[in-house]
Coordinates of C-alpha atoms and ligand atoms in Angstrom, one line a residue:
Chain A
X99 CA 10.0 -48.5 -63.0
X100 CA 11.9 -46.2 -65.4
X101 CA 15.5 -45.4 -64.9
X102 CA 16.1 -41.4 -63.6
X103 CA 19.1 -38.9 -64.3
X104 CA 19.9 -38.7 -60.3
X105 CA 22.8 -36.9 -58.1
X106 CA 24.8 -40.2 -56.0
X107 CA 23.6 -38.5 -52.6
X108 CA 20.5 -37.8 -53.9
X109 CA 19.3 -41.3 -54.9
X110 CA 21.4 -43.1 -51.9
X111 CA 18.8 -40.5 -49.8
X112 CA 15.9 -41.7 -51.6
X113 CA 17.1 -45.2 -51.6
X114 CA 17.6 -45.3 -48.1
X115 CA 13.2 -44.2 -47.5
X116 CA 12.8 -46.8 -50.0
X117 CA 14.9 -49.2 -47.4
X118 CA 12.3 -47.7 -44.7
X119 CA 14.8 -45.1 -43.2
X120 CA 12.8 -42.9 -41.5
X121 CA 15.2 -41.2 -39.3
X122 CA 18.5 -38.8 -40.4
X123 CA 20.7 -36.5 -37.7
X124 CA 23.4 -34.9 -39.8
X125 CA 26.0 -31.6 -40.2
X126 CA 26.8 -29.8 -43.0
X127 CA 30.5 -31.1 -45.0
X128 CA 31.2 -31.5 -48.2
X129 CA 31.2 -33.8 -50.8
X130 CA 27.8 -34.6 -49.3
X131 CA 25.8 -32.1 -48.2
X132 CA 23.1 -33.4 -51.1
X133 CA 22.0 -36.1 -48.7
X134 CA 20.9 -34.3 -45.3
X135 CA 19.2 -31.3 -47.8
X136 CA 17.4 -34.0 -49.8
X137 CA 16.4 -35.5 -46.5
X138 CA 15.3 -32.9 -45.2
X139 CA 12.7 -32.1 -47.1
X140 CA 11.9 -35.7 -48.2
X141 CA 11.1 -37.1 -44.7
X142 CA 8.9 -35.2 -43.5
X143 CA 6.7 -35.7 -46.9
X144 CA 7.2 -39.8 -45.4
X145 CA 6.3 -38.8 -41.6
X146 CA 9.6 -39.4 -40.3
X147 CA 12.1 -36.0 -39.3
X148 CA 15.4 -35.0 -40.5
X149 CA 17.4 -32.7 -38.0
X150 CA 20.6 -31.3 -38.3
X151 CA 22.5 -31.6 -35.6
X152 CA 25.3 -29.4 -33.3
X153 CA 27.9 -31.3 -34.9
X154 CA 28.4 -34.6 -35.8
X155 CA 29.1 -36.2 -32.0
X156 CA 25.9 -35.0 -31.8
X157 CA 24.7 -36.2 -35.0
X158 CA 25.7 -40.1 -34.7
X159 CA 24.6 -39.8 -30.6
X160 CA 21.0 -38.9 -31.8
X161 CA 21.8 -42.3 -34.1
X162 CA 22.2 -44.0 -30.6
X163 CA 18.8 -42.5 -29.8
X164 CA 16.9 -43.2 -32.8
X165 CA 18.6 -46.9 -33.6
X166 CA 17.7 -47.7 -29.9
X167 CA 14.4 -46.6 -30.4
X168 CA 13.7 -48.8 -33.0
X169 CA 13.4 -46.3 -36.0
X170 CA 15.4 -47.2 -39.3
X171 CA 17.9 -44.1 -38.8
X172 CA 21.3 -43.1 -40.4
X173 CA 23.9 -40.4 -40.8
X174 CA 25.8 -39.3 -43.6
X175 CA 29.4 -37.3 -43.1
X176 CA 32.8 -36.9 -44.7
X177 CA 35.9 -38.2 -43.5
X178 CA 36.8 -35.0 -41.2
X179 CA 32.8 -35.7 -39.7
X180 CA 33.5 -39.5 -39.9
X181 CA 36.4 -39.0 -37.1
X182 CA 34.2 -37.2 -35.2
X183 CA 31.7 -39.2 -35.5
X184 CA 34.1 -42.9 -34.0
X185 CA 32.8 -42.3 -30.7
X186 CA 29.3 -43.2 -31.4
X187 CA 29.8 -45.4 -34.0
X188 CA 31.9 -47.7 -31.2
X189 CA 29.3 -46.8 -28.6
X190 CA 26.3 -48.1 -31.5
X191 CA 29.0 -51.0 -31.5
X192 CA 29.3 -52.3 -28.3
X193 CA 25.3 -51.1 -27.8
X194 CA 24.1 -53.3 -30.5
X195 CA 22.4 -50.7 -32.3
X196 CA 21.4 -50.8 -36.4
X197 CA 21.8 -47.7 -38.2
X198 CA 23.4 -46.8 -41.4
X199 CA 26.7 -44.4 -41.8
X200 CA 27.1 -42.6 -45.0
X201 CA 31.0 -42.1 -45.6
X202 CA 31.6 -40.3 -48.6
X203 CA 35.2 -39.9 -49.0
X204 CA 37.4 -36.9 -49.6
X205 CA 40.6 -35.7 -48.9
X206 CA 42.8 -36.2 -46.0
X207 CA 44.4 -36.7 -43.0
X208 CA 43.2 -33.4 -41.2
X209 CA 41.0 -31.2 -43.5
X210 CA 42.6 -32.3 -46.4
X211 CA 40.7 -31.4 -49.8
X212 CA 37.0 -31.7 -51.0
X213 CA 37.8 -34.3 -53.8
X214 CA 36.9 -37.9 -53.6
X215 CA 39.3 -40.1 -52.0
X216 CA 39.8 -43.1 -50.2
X217 CA 42.2 -42.9 -47.6
X218 CA 39.7 -44.0 -44.7
X219 CA 39.5 -47.9 -45.7
X220 CA 42.0 -48.9 -42.8
X221 CA 39.7 -46.2 -40.6
X222 CA 36.5 -48.0 -41.5
X223 CA 37.6 -51.8 -41.7
X224 CA 40.1 -51.8 -39.3
X225 CA 38.4 -50.4 -36.2
X226 CA 38.1 -46.0 -36.3
X227 CA 36.6 -46.5 -33.1
X228 CA 37.6 -47.8 -29.9
X229 CA 38.1 -51.1 -28.5
X230 CA 37.3 -54.3 -30.3
X231 CA 34.4 -54.1 -33.0
X232 CA 33.7 -54.5 -36.3
X233 CA 31.3 -52.8 -38.9
X234 CA 29.8 -54.4 -42.4
X235 CA 31.4 -51.4 -44.9
X236 CA 30.3 -51.5 -48.5
X237 CA 32.0 -50.2 -51.1
X238 CA 30.0 -48.9 -54.1
X239 CA 30.9 -48.4 -57.8
X240 CA 27.9 -46.6 -59.2
X241 CA 24.8 -44.8 -58.1
X242 CA 22.9 -47.8 -58.8
X243 CA 24.7 -50.3 -56.9
X244 CA 24.7 -47.7 -54.0
X245 CA 21.2 -47.7 -54.5
X246 CA 20.5 -51.3 -53.8
X247 CA 23.0 -51.7 -51.0
X248 CA 21.3 -49.1 -48.9
X249 CA 18.0 -51.7 -48.3
X250 CA 20.7 -54.7 -48.2
X251 CA 22.5 -52.1 -45.4
X252 CA 19.2 -51.7 -43.1
X253 CA 18.7 -55.1 -43.8
X254 CA 21.4 -56.2 -41.7
X255 CA 21.9 -53.3 -39.8
X256 CA 18.5 -54.7 -38.0
X257 CA 19.3 -58.5 -38.8
X258 CA 22.5 -58.5 -36.6
X259 CA 22.0 -55.4 -34.8
X260 CA 25.1 -53.7 -35.6
X261 CA 26.2 -50.1 -37.2
X262 CA 26.5 -50.3 -41.1
X263 CA 29.0 -47.9 -43.1
X264 CA 28.9 -47.4 -47.2
X265 CA 32.3 -46.4 -47.5
X266 CA 31.9 -44.3 -50.6
X267 CA 34.9 -41.9 -53.3
X268 CA 33.7 -38.8 -53.1
X269 CA 32.5 -39.2 -57.0
X270 CA 29.9 -41.7 -56.3
X271 CA 27.8 -38.7 -54.6
X272 CA 28.7 -36.2 -56.7
X273 CA 28.4 -37.6 -59.9
X274 CA 25.1 -38.2 -62.3
X275 CA 24.2 -41.7 -63.6
X276 CA 20.7 -43.3 -64.3
X277 CA 18.9 -45.2 -62.0
X278 CA 16.2 -47.6 -61.3
X279 CA 15.3 -46.8 -58.0
X280 CA 13.1 -49.7 -56.0
X281 CA 10.1 -48.8 -54.4
X282 CA 9.2 -51.2 -51.9
X283 CA 5.7 -50.7 -50.4
X284 CA 5.1 -53.7 -48.6
X285 CA 8.1 -53.8 -46.8
X286 CA 7.6 -55.0 -43.5
X287 CA 10.5 -54.0 -40.7
X288 CA 11.6 -57.1 -38.3
X289 CA 9.6 -56.3 -34.9
X290 CA 12.6 -55.1 -32.0
X291 CA 11.3 -56.1 -28.7
X292 CA 14.5 -55.1 -26.8
X293 CA 14.4 -51.4 -28.2
X294 CA 13.0 -48.1 -25.9
X295 CA 9.5 -48.6 -27.1
X296 CA 7.9 -47.9 -23.5
X297 CA 8.3 -50.4 -20.7
X298 CA 5.2 -51.4 -18.4
X299 CA 6.6 -53.5 -15.0
X300 CA 5.1 -56.9 -15.4
X301 CA 3.8 -56.6 -19.2
X302 CA 5.4 -58.7 -22.0
X303 CA 8.2 -56.6 -23.1
X304 CA 11.2 -56.7 -21.4
X305 CA 12.7 -53.8 -19.5
X306 CA 15.0 -51.9 -22.4
X307 CA 19.0 -51.1 -20.9
X308 CA 20.6 -49.5 -24.1
X309 CA 23.8 -49.7 -23.1
X310 CA 27.8 -49.6 -24.1
X311 CA 29.9 -49.7 -20.5
X312 CA 30.1 -53.6 -19.1
X313 CA 32.5 -52.9 -15.7
X314 CA 33.0 -56.4 -14.6
X315 CA 35.4 -57.9 -16.9
X316 CA 33.5 -61.4 -17.2
X317 CA 30.2 -59.0 -18.7
X318 CA 32.4 -57.7 -21.4
X319 CA 33.7 -60.8 -22.1
X320 CA 30.5 -61.6 -22.4
X321 CA 29.3 -59.3 -24.8
X322 CA 32.4 -59.4 -27.0
X323 CA 31.3 -63.1 -27.3
X324 CA 28.7 -62.6 -28.4
X325 CA 29.6 -59.5 -31.1
X326 CA 32.2 -61.8 -32.5
X327 CA 30.8 -64.8 -32.8
X328 CA 27.9 -62.6 -34.9
X329 CA 30.9 -61.5 -36.1
X330 CA 31.8 -65.1 -37.3
X331 CA 28.5 -65.5 -38.9
X332 CA 28.3 -62.2 -40.8
X333 CA 32.2 -62.8 -41.7
X334 CA 31.0 -66.3 -43.7
X335 CA 27.4 -65.5 -44.9
X336 CA 27.5 -61.9 -45.6
X337 CA 30.8 -61.6 -48.4
X338 CA 30.3 -59.3 -51.6
X339 CA 32.3 -59.6 -54.4
X340 CA 32.7 -59.0 -58.2
X341 CA 34.7 -60.7 -60.3
X342 CA 35.3 -59.3 -64.1
X343 CA 37.0 -61.1 -66.8
X344 CA 39.3 -63.0 -64.0
X345 CA 39.5 -66.4 -65.6
X346 CA 43.1 -67.3 -67.4
X347 CA 43.5 -63.9 -66.5
X348 CA 47.8 -63.1 -66.7
X349 CA 47.4 -60.2 -64.4
X350 CA 44.4 -59.3 -61.6
X351 CA 43.8 -56.2 -61.2
X352 CA 42.0 -54.9 -57.8
X353 CA 40.1 -52.4 -56.9
X354 CA 36.8 -51.0 -55.4
X355 CA 34.4 -48.0 -54.9
X356 CA 35.0 -45.8 -58.2
X357 CA 38.4 -47.0 -59.0
X358 CA 37.4 -50.6 -60.0
X359 CA 35.2 -48.6 -63.2
X360 CA 38.8 -47.3 -64.4
X361 CA 39.8 -50.7 -63.8
X362 CA 37.7 -52.2 -65.9
X363 CA 38.5 -49.8 -68.8
X364 CA 41.9 -50.1 -68.2
X365 CA 41.7 -53.9 -68.8
X366 CA 39.4 -53.5 -72.3
X367 CA 42.6 -50.8 -73.5
X368 CA 44.9 -53.9 -72.4
X369 CA 42.9 -56.6 -74.6
X370 CA 43.1 -54.8 -77.1
X371 CA 46.9 -55.1 -77.2
X372 CA 46.4 -58.8 -76.5
X373 CA 47.1 -59.0 -72.6
X374 CA 44.3 -60.4 -70.3
X375 CA 43.7 -58.8 -67.7
X376 CA 40.6 -59.7 -65.1
X377 CA 39.3 -57.1 -61.9
X378 CA 38.3 -58.8 -58.4
X379 CA 36.0 -56.0 -56.9
X380 CA 35.4 -56.3 -52.9
X381 CA 31.8 -54.9 -52.6
X382 CA 31.8 -56.2 -48.6
X383 CA 35.6 -54.4 -47.3
X384 CA 34.4 -56.0 -44.3
X385 CA 33.5 -58.4 -43.9
X386 CA 36.6 -59.5 -46.2
X387 CA 35.7 -61.4 -49.4
X388 CA 39.5 -63.2 -48.8
X389 CA 38.5 -66.5 -50.6
X390 CA 37.6 -64.4 -53.8
X391 CA 40.5 -62.6 -54.5
X392 CA 42.5 -65.3 -53.2
X393 CA 41.1 -67.6 -55.9
X394 CA 41.1 -64.5 -58.6
X395 CA 44.4 -64.3 -58.0
X396 CA 46.1 -67.6 -57.0
X397 CA 45.2 -68.7 -60.5
X398 CA 47.9 -70.9 -62.5
X399 CA 47.5 -67.9 -65.5
X400 CA 48.1 -65.4 -63.1
X401 CA 51.7 -64.3 -62.8
X402 CA 51.1 -60.9 -60.7
X403 CA 48.0 -58.9 -59.2
X404 CA 48.4 -55.1 -59.3
X405 CA 45.6 -53.5 -56.3
X406 CA 44.6 -49.0 -57.4
X407 CA 43.7 -46.6 -54.9
X408 CA 43.6 -43.6 -54.5
X409 CA 45.6 -43.8 -51.2
X410 CA 48.9 -44.5 -50.5
X411 CA 48.3 -48.3 -49.9
X412 CA 45.4 -49.4 -47.9
X413 CA 43.0 -52.0 -48.7
X414 CA 46.0 -53.5 -50.5
X415 CA 47.0 -54.7 -47.2
X416 CA 43.7 -57.0 -47.0
X417 CA 44.5 -58.2 -51.0
X418 CA 48.1 -59.5 -49.7
X419 CA 46.9 -61.1 -46.8
X420 CA 44.6 -63.3 -48.6
X421 CA 46.9 -64.6 -51.3
X422 CA 49.4 -64.8 -48.5
X423 CA 52.4 -64.7 -50.7
X424 CA 50.9 -67.4 -53.3
X425 CA 51.3 -64.5 -55.9
X426 CA 53.3 -61.0 -55.9
X427 CA 51.1 -58.5 -55.4
X428 CA 52.4 -54.0 -56.5
X429 CA 50.1 -51.4 -55.5
X430 CA 49.0 -48.3 -57.7
X431 CA 47.9 -45.3 -56.0
X432 CA 48.6 -42.0 -54.5
X433 CA 47.1 -39.8 -51.5
X434 CA 45.4 -36.8 -51.9
X435 CA 42.2 -37.0 -55.0
X436 CA 45.1 -38.5 -57.8
X437 CA 42.0 -41.0 -59.6
X438 CA 44.4 -42.7 -61.9
X439 CA 43.0 -43.1 -65.7
X440 CA 42.8 -46.4 -67.5
X441 CA 45.6 -45.4 -69.7
X442 CA 47.8 -45.5 -66.8
X443 CA 46.7 -48.6 -65.1
X444 CA 47.3 -50.3 -68.2
X445 CA 50.4 -48.2 -69.0
X446 CA 51.5 -50.2 -65.3
X447 CA 50.5 -53.7 -66.5
X448 CA 52.4 -53.6 -69.2
X449 CA 55.6 -51.9 -67.4
X450 CA 54.9 -55.6 -64.8
X451 CA 54.9 -57.3 -68.3
X452 CA 58.4 -56.3 -70.0
X453 CA 59.8 -56.7 -66.4
Chain B
X139 CA -2.2 -48.8 10.3
X140 CA -1.0 -45.5 7.6
X141 CA 1.7 -45.7 5.9
X142 CA 3.7 -42.6 6.0
X143 CA 6.8 -43.5 3.8
X144 CA 7.1 -46.4 1.2
X145 CA 9.4 -47.4 -1.5
X146 CA 8.1 -46.2 -4.7
X147 CA 7.9 -48.2 -7.7
X148 CA 10.1 -46.4 -10.4
X149 CA 13.1 -47.4 -7.8
X150 CA 14.4 -51.0 -9.0
X151 CA 15.2 -53.4 -6.1
X152 CA 19.1 -53.3 -6.3
X153 CA 21.5 -51.5 -4.1
X154 CA 22.3 -48.3 -4.7
X155 CA 26.0 -47.3 -5.0
X156 CA 26.8 -44.5 -4.4
X157 CA 28.7 -43.2 -0.9
X158 CA 27.0 -42.5 2.0
X159 CA 25.8 -38.4 2.5
X160 CA 25.9 -38.4 -1.8
X161 CA 23.2 -36.3 -2.9
X162 CA 23.4 -38.6 -6.3
X163 CA 20.5 -41.2 -4.0
X164 CA 18.2 -38.3 -3.3
X165 CA 17.7 -37.1 -6.1
X166 CA 17.0 -40.4 -8.1
X167 CA 14.2 -41.1 -5.4
X168 CA 12.6 -37.7 -6.3
X169 CA 12.7 -38.3 -10.3
X170 CA 11.2 -42.2 -9.6
X171 CA 8.6 -40.4 -7.1
X172 CA 7.5 -37.9 -9.8
X173 CA 7.5 -40.3 -12.8
X174 CA 5.0 -42.8 -10.3
X175 CA 3.0 -39.2 -9.7
X176 CA 2.7 -38.3 -13.2
X177 CA 1.7 -41.4 -14.0
X178 CA 3.9 -41.6 -16.8
X179 CA 6.5 -44.9 -16.6
X180 CA 5.2 -46.6 -19.4
X181 CA 5.7 -44.2 -21.6
X182 CA 9.1 -42.9 -20.1
X183 CA 12.8 -43.3 -20.9
X184 CA 16.1 -42.4 -19.6
X185 CA 19.5 -41.9 -20.3
X186 CA 22.3 -41.9 -17.4
X187 CA 26.0 -40.2 -18.0
X188 CA 28.8 -40.9 -17.4
X189 CA 30.0 -39.6 -14.1
X190 CA 29.0 -40.8 -10.7
X191 CA 25.5 -41.7 -12.0
X192 CA 26.5 -44.1 -15.2
X193 CA 24.7 -46.9 -12.7
X194 CA 21.1 -45.2 -13.1
X195 CA 20.2 -47.7 -15.5
X196 CA 20.1 -50.1 -12.9
X197 CA 18.3 -48.0 -10.8
X198 CA 15.1 -46.6 -12.5
X199 CA 12.3 -48.9 -13.7
X200 CA 12.2 -47.8 -17.4
X201 CA 14.0 -47.8 -20.3
X202 CA 17.2 -46.7 -20.1
X203 CA 19.8 -46.0 -22.4
X204 CA 23.6 -44.9 -21.0
X205 CA 24.8 -42.5 -23.1
X206 CA 28.9 -41.6 -24.2
X207 CA 30.2 -38.6 -22.1
X208 CA 28.2 -35.3 -22.2
X209 CA 26.0 -36.7 -24.9
X210 CA 22.6 -37.6 -22.9
X211 CA 20.8 -34.7 -24.5
X212 CA 21.7 -36.0 -27.8
X213 CA 20.7 -39.9 -27.1
X214 CA 17.1 -38.1 -25.8
X215 CA 16.8 -35.9 -28.8
X216 CA 16.9 -39.2 -31.4
X217 CA 14.2 -40.7 -28.9
X218 CA 12.2 -38.3 -28.4
X219 CA 11.9 -37.7 -32.1
X220 CA 10.9 -41.0 -32.4
X221 CA 8.7 -41.2 -30.1
X222 CA 7.0 -37.8 -29.5
X223 CA 4.7 -38.8 -27.6
X224 CA 7.2 -40.6 -24.8
X225 CA 9.1 -39.0 -22.2
X226 CA 12.4 -38.9 -21.2
X227 CA 14.7 -37.3 -18.8
X228 CA 18.7 -36.9 -18.9
X229 CA 20.4 -37.3 -15.7
X230 CA 23.9 -35.8 -15.9
X231 CA 26.7 -34.0 -14.0
X232 CA 28.7 -31.2 -14.0
X233 CA 31.6 -32.6 -16.2
X234 CA 29.1 -34.4 -18.0
X235 CA 26.9 -32.0 -18.5
X236 CA 28.9 -28.3 -18.3
X237 CA 32.3 -29.8 -19.1
X238 CA 32.7 -32.1 -22.5
X239 CA 28.8 -31.9 -23.4
X240 CA 27.8 -28.4 -23.2
X241 CA 27.2 -27.7 -27.4
X242 CA 24.9 -31.0 -27.0
X243 CA 23.1 -29.2 -23.8
X244 CA 22.3 -26.0 -25.3
X245 CA 21.9 -27.5 -28.1
X246 CA 19.2 -29.0 -27.1
X247 CA 18.2 -26.0 -25.4
X248 CA 18.2 -23.9 -28.5
X249 CA 16.1 -26.1 -30.5
X250 CA 13.3 -26.1 -27.5
X251 CA 13.8 -30.3 -27.3
X252 CA 11.0 -31.9 -25.8
X253 CA 13.0 -33.3 -23.1
X254 CA 13.7 -33.1 -19.2
X255 CA 17.0 -32.8 -17.8
X256 CA 18.3 -33.7 -13.7
X257 CA 21.9 -31.8 -13.5
X258 CA 23.5 -32.8 -10.7
X259 CA 26.2 -29.5 -9.5
X260 CA 28.6 -31.5 -7.0
X261 CA 31.5 -28.7 -8.2
X262 CA 34.1 -31.5 -8.9
X263 CA 34.1 -34.6 -11.1
X264 CA 33.2 -37.3 -8.1
X265 CA 33.6 -40.6 -10.5
X266 CA 37.1 -40.4 -11.4
X267 CA 38.8 -38.4 -8.1
X268 CA 37.1 -35.3 -7.6
X269 CA 39.1 -33.2 -10.2
X270 CA 38.0 -29.4 -10.8
X271 CA 35.3 -29.2 -12.9
X272 CA 34.1 -26.1 -14.4
X273 CA 31.7 -25.4 -11.6
X274 CA 33.7 -25.9 -8.9
X275 CA 34.4 -22.5 -6.9
X276 CA 37.3 -20.3 -7.0
X277 CA 39.8 -21.4 -4.0
X278 CA 38.2 -25.1 -3.6
X279 CA 40.8 -27.6 -3.6
X280 CA 41.2 -30.3 -6.1
X281 CA 42.6 -32.9 -6.9
X282 CA 43.2 -30.6 -10.3
X283 CA 43.8 -27.6 -8.2
X284 CA 45.4 -28.6 -5.3
X285 CA 46.4 -25.3 -4.5
X286 CA 42.5 -24.0 -5.5
X287 CA 40.9 -22.5 -8.6
X288 CA 42.4 -19.4 -9.6
X289 CA 40.1 -17.6 -11.6
X290 CA 43.2 -16.4 -13.5
X291 CA 44.7 -19.2 -14.5
X292 CA 41.5 -21.3 -15.6
X293 CA 38.6 -18.6 -14.9
X294 CA 35.0 -18.4 -13.2
X295 CA 32.6 -21.7 -12.7
X296 CA 30.2 -21.9 -14.9
X297 CA 26.7 -20.7 -13.8
X298 CA 24.7 -23.1 -16.5
X299 CA 21.5 -22.6 -14.8
X300 CA 21.7 -19.1 -15.9
X301 CA 23.2 -19.2 -18.6
X302 CA 20.2 -21.7 -20.7
X303 CA 17.7 -19.5 -19.1
X304 CA 18.4 -16.7 -21.6
X305 CA 18.1 -19.4 -24.0
X306 CA 14.5 -19.1 -26.2
X307 CA 13.9 -22.7 -26.7
X308 CA 14.0 -23.3 -22.8
X309 CA 10.8 -23.7 -21.4
X310 CA 11.4 -24.4 -17.9
X311 CA 14.7 -23.4 -15.8
X312 CA 15.5 -23.5 -12.1
X313 CA 18.2 -24.0 -9.5
X314 CA 18.0 -26.1 -6.4
X315 CA 19.4 -27.4 -3.1
X316 CA 19.8 -30.3 -0.7
X317 CA 20.8 -29.3 1.9
X318 CA 17.4 -28.4 3.8
X319 CA 13.9 -30.0 4.2
X320 CA 12.3 -26.7 2.2
X321 CA 15.3 -27.2 -0.1
X322 CA 14.6 -30.8 -0.6
X323 CA 10.7 -29.7 -1.6
X324 CA 11.2 -27.3 -3.4
X325 CA 13.6 -29.6 -5.4
X326 CA 10.7 -32.1 -6.0
X327 CA 8.5 -29.3 -6.5
X328 CA 11.6 -28.0 -9.5
X329 CA 11.4 -31.9 -10.7
X330 CA 7.9 -32.3 -11.6
X331 CA 7.1 -29.0 -12.7
X332 CA 10.2 -30.4 -15.1
X333 CA 8.4 -33.5 -16.2
X334 CA 5.1 -31.2 -16.9
X335 CA 6.9 -28.7 -19.1
X336 CA 7.4 -31.7 -20.7
X337 CA 4.3 -32.8 -20.8
X338 CA 2.4 -29.9 -21.7
X339 CA 4.9 -30.2 -24.6
X340 CA 6.3 -26.2 -23.6
X341 CA 10.1 -26.8 -24.6
X342 CA 13.4 -27.3 -22.8
X343 CA 12.8 -28.6 -19.0
X344 CA 16.9 -28.3 -16.8
X345 CA 16.4 -28.1 -12.9
X346 CA 19.8 -27.6 -11.5
X347 CA 20.5 -29.6 -8.2
X348 CA 23.9 -28.7 -5.6
X349 CA 24.5 -31.7 -4.4
X350 CA 27.1 -32.8 -1.8
X351 CA 29.7 -35.3 -2.8
X352 CA 31.4 -35.5 1.1
X353 CA 33.6 -37.9 0.0
X354 CA 36.2 -36.0 -2.8
X355 CA 35.1 -32.9 -1.2
X356 CA 36.7 -34.2 2.1
X357 CA 33.9 -33.3 4.6
X358 CA 31.6 -35.4 6.7
X359 CA 27.7 -36.1 5.4
X360 CA 26.8 -32.9 7.8
X361 CA 30.0 -30.5 7.1
X362 CA 28.6 -30.8 3.3
X363 CA 25.0 -30.0 3.7
X364 CA 26.7 -27.1 5.5
X365 CA 29.1 -26.0 2.4
X366 CA 26.0 -26.4 0.8
X367 CA 24.8 -23.0 2.3
X368 CA 27.9 -21.9 3.3
X369 CA 29.8 -21.5 -0.1
X370 CA 27.3 -22.7 -3.0
X371 CA 24.5 -20.9 -3.2
X372 CA 25.8 -17.4 -2.6
X373 CA 27.6 -18.0 -5.9
X374 CA 24.5 -20.3 -7.3
X375 CA 21.4 -18.3 -6.9
X376 CA 18.5 -21.1 -5.8
X377 CA 15.2 -19.9 -7.7
X378 CA 13.4 -20.3 -11.6
X379 CA 15.4 -18.9 -13.7
X380 CA 12.6 -19.4 -16.6
X381 CA 9.0 -20.0 -16.8
X382 CA 6.9 -20.4 -19.5
Ligands
TPP503 C1 35.7 -39.2 -23.7 C2 35.2 -39.7 -22.4 N1 36.3 -39.0 -21.3 C3 36.3 -38.6 -20.0 C4 36.0 -40.0 -19.2 C5 36.0 -39.9 -17.8 N2 35.3 -40.2 -16.2 C6 34.4 -40.7 -16.2 S1 33.3 -39.7 -15.3 C7 34.3 -38.3 -15.0 C8 33.6 -37.2 -14.4 C9 32.9 -37.0 -14.4 O1 32.0 -36.0 -13.5 P1 30.7 -35.2 -13.2 O2 30.2 -34.8 -14.1 O3 30.3 -34.1 -12.5 O4 29.7 -36.2 -12.4 P2 29.9 -36.7 -11.1 O5 30.7 -38.0 -11.1 O6 30.2 -35.5 -10.0 O7 28.6 -36.7 -10.5 C10 34.9 -38.2 -16.6 C11 35.9 -37.1 -17.1 C12 34.8 -40.9 -20.3 N3 34.4 -41.8 -19.2 N4 34.7 -40.3 -21.3
SF4_504 S1 32.3 -39.6 -4.8 FE1 31.1 -37.7 -4.7 S2 29.3 -37.7 -6.2 FE2 30.1 -39.6 -6.4 S3 28.9 -41.3 -5.4 FE3 30.9 -40.3 -4.0 S4 29.9 -38.7 -2.6 FE4 28.2 -38.8 -4.7
MG505 MG1 30.1 -33.5 -10.4

């Protein structure tokens, strides 16, 4: 299929439809409104349903209802709205409801601003809602990657019966890039015998009980053991990352999302000045690709690493854990929505080099 | 021998956890009988609330969800949009529906969501130990209104049936009570009507049911039934507020 110039939000929405998503529940918030707007027109054309909910709380609970009913379902929002969704995200994690949640991050805390940000890393990766659970979290750095990720996101959500979050900075949603949208006419969706689709006593399908309440200690223990056994499989099989120019590099940049692209430009600037730098970019933020990060940074040639984020330093904690003190890991970034330029990143590496 | 009373197959064979004299069990039985009589068991799902009826997913022999506090109408909406030919009911208390879940219930009605809501008004938070609900009567003592509800401090009890009847998307709204045989008969008839409204795709339907909580009212089961007649019904008039 030919490439088409598309806005990130719209491309993501169309990619979700191609991945089999037929239900969308959401509430308007900048900078992700183009997703619900696109869905409101497109979903009815493919026999699906778009519904504008009264709040993000309601939207995620509608997702619970639709996901529990066996559908491929999605919601999207931006940071303040994602905070409101946490109750339902925690519920869906416990009730083992497959669904996809897109967060087009904007600056926070509070209402913050409406520019791109990466301030919700902790919320997405370390919990967000209450209780012991994980989300699978993917961070695209281009619109094409975001589109390809949608199919993967819906597939792993079903495979592991878990909510999946696409954690994108607002830039991904707002910019336009040429994309190739893969159509998938032969898409076969997995059977969901656990879903609420109607129950006949004595029939083949067991009665569905979609639930996050396990009042007996042993029962909750059992749920958590089941979830964490599944998380272990996810950690073993679902890590995604990209390395760029890392072999024999003197400095390793670490970044995710759009910022990683700025890092690549910085690497080119540094190369012109005879400084070899590389990049390691986690694509799955959970499961975090710790070994890949470690191996990229802990090589004989590498002196130091620098993590660059549009936050006051969140992913850097996981980078440092992965490196475990074997190399110094510095941080560059600012909260709000300040995106460093390639020149600034290159300059910071040169400074580190001067010592 | 003629059978005059038997177990409805839509209620599962498990012990109910409700207190003696509680209204929840009575309403469970009525909802189950209606599902049986309408022949919709295999196409029906339910949503249990957070409240004393939290374990309702163990009791009704249909596909069941357990929703977070107040969110049952949103969960039911998600189900109904995926399976428009199936039926779904939410079962909610007054803290669940009239306090934390007001947005969800108002907007389910406002969208004309084709779901049925069974609303148990017992004028109290039963499960958490008898705190004040939005429906608690003025002067009624609860664990968080120990001197009696003071309307200047926290307003007068909210009348949900009347309020939801003003919304164009609602198609059947009634208030019933469990305190006497005639009222029990009317309650069951209203529940049936509410499900029929859903089956006919007319819009949102809700039956508010004045229901005893002897435990947290500090009354015997018989006194609790009297209190419904003497204190609740005068403030919460029974009847059908909307029928299209
Ligand atoms: C988000 C949230 N807030 C508070 C609670 C605690 N809680 C459990 S039941 C309940 C009150 C339920 O009262 P009501 O809806 O009137 O039901 P009843 O027990 O009277 O039938 C509350 C506040 C909770 N589980 N979740
Ligand atoms: S506390 Fe009240 S509402 Fe709850 S089960 Fe007991 S009597 Fe029923
Ligand atoms: Mg109550």
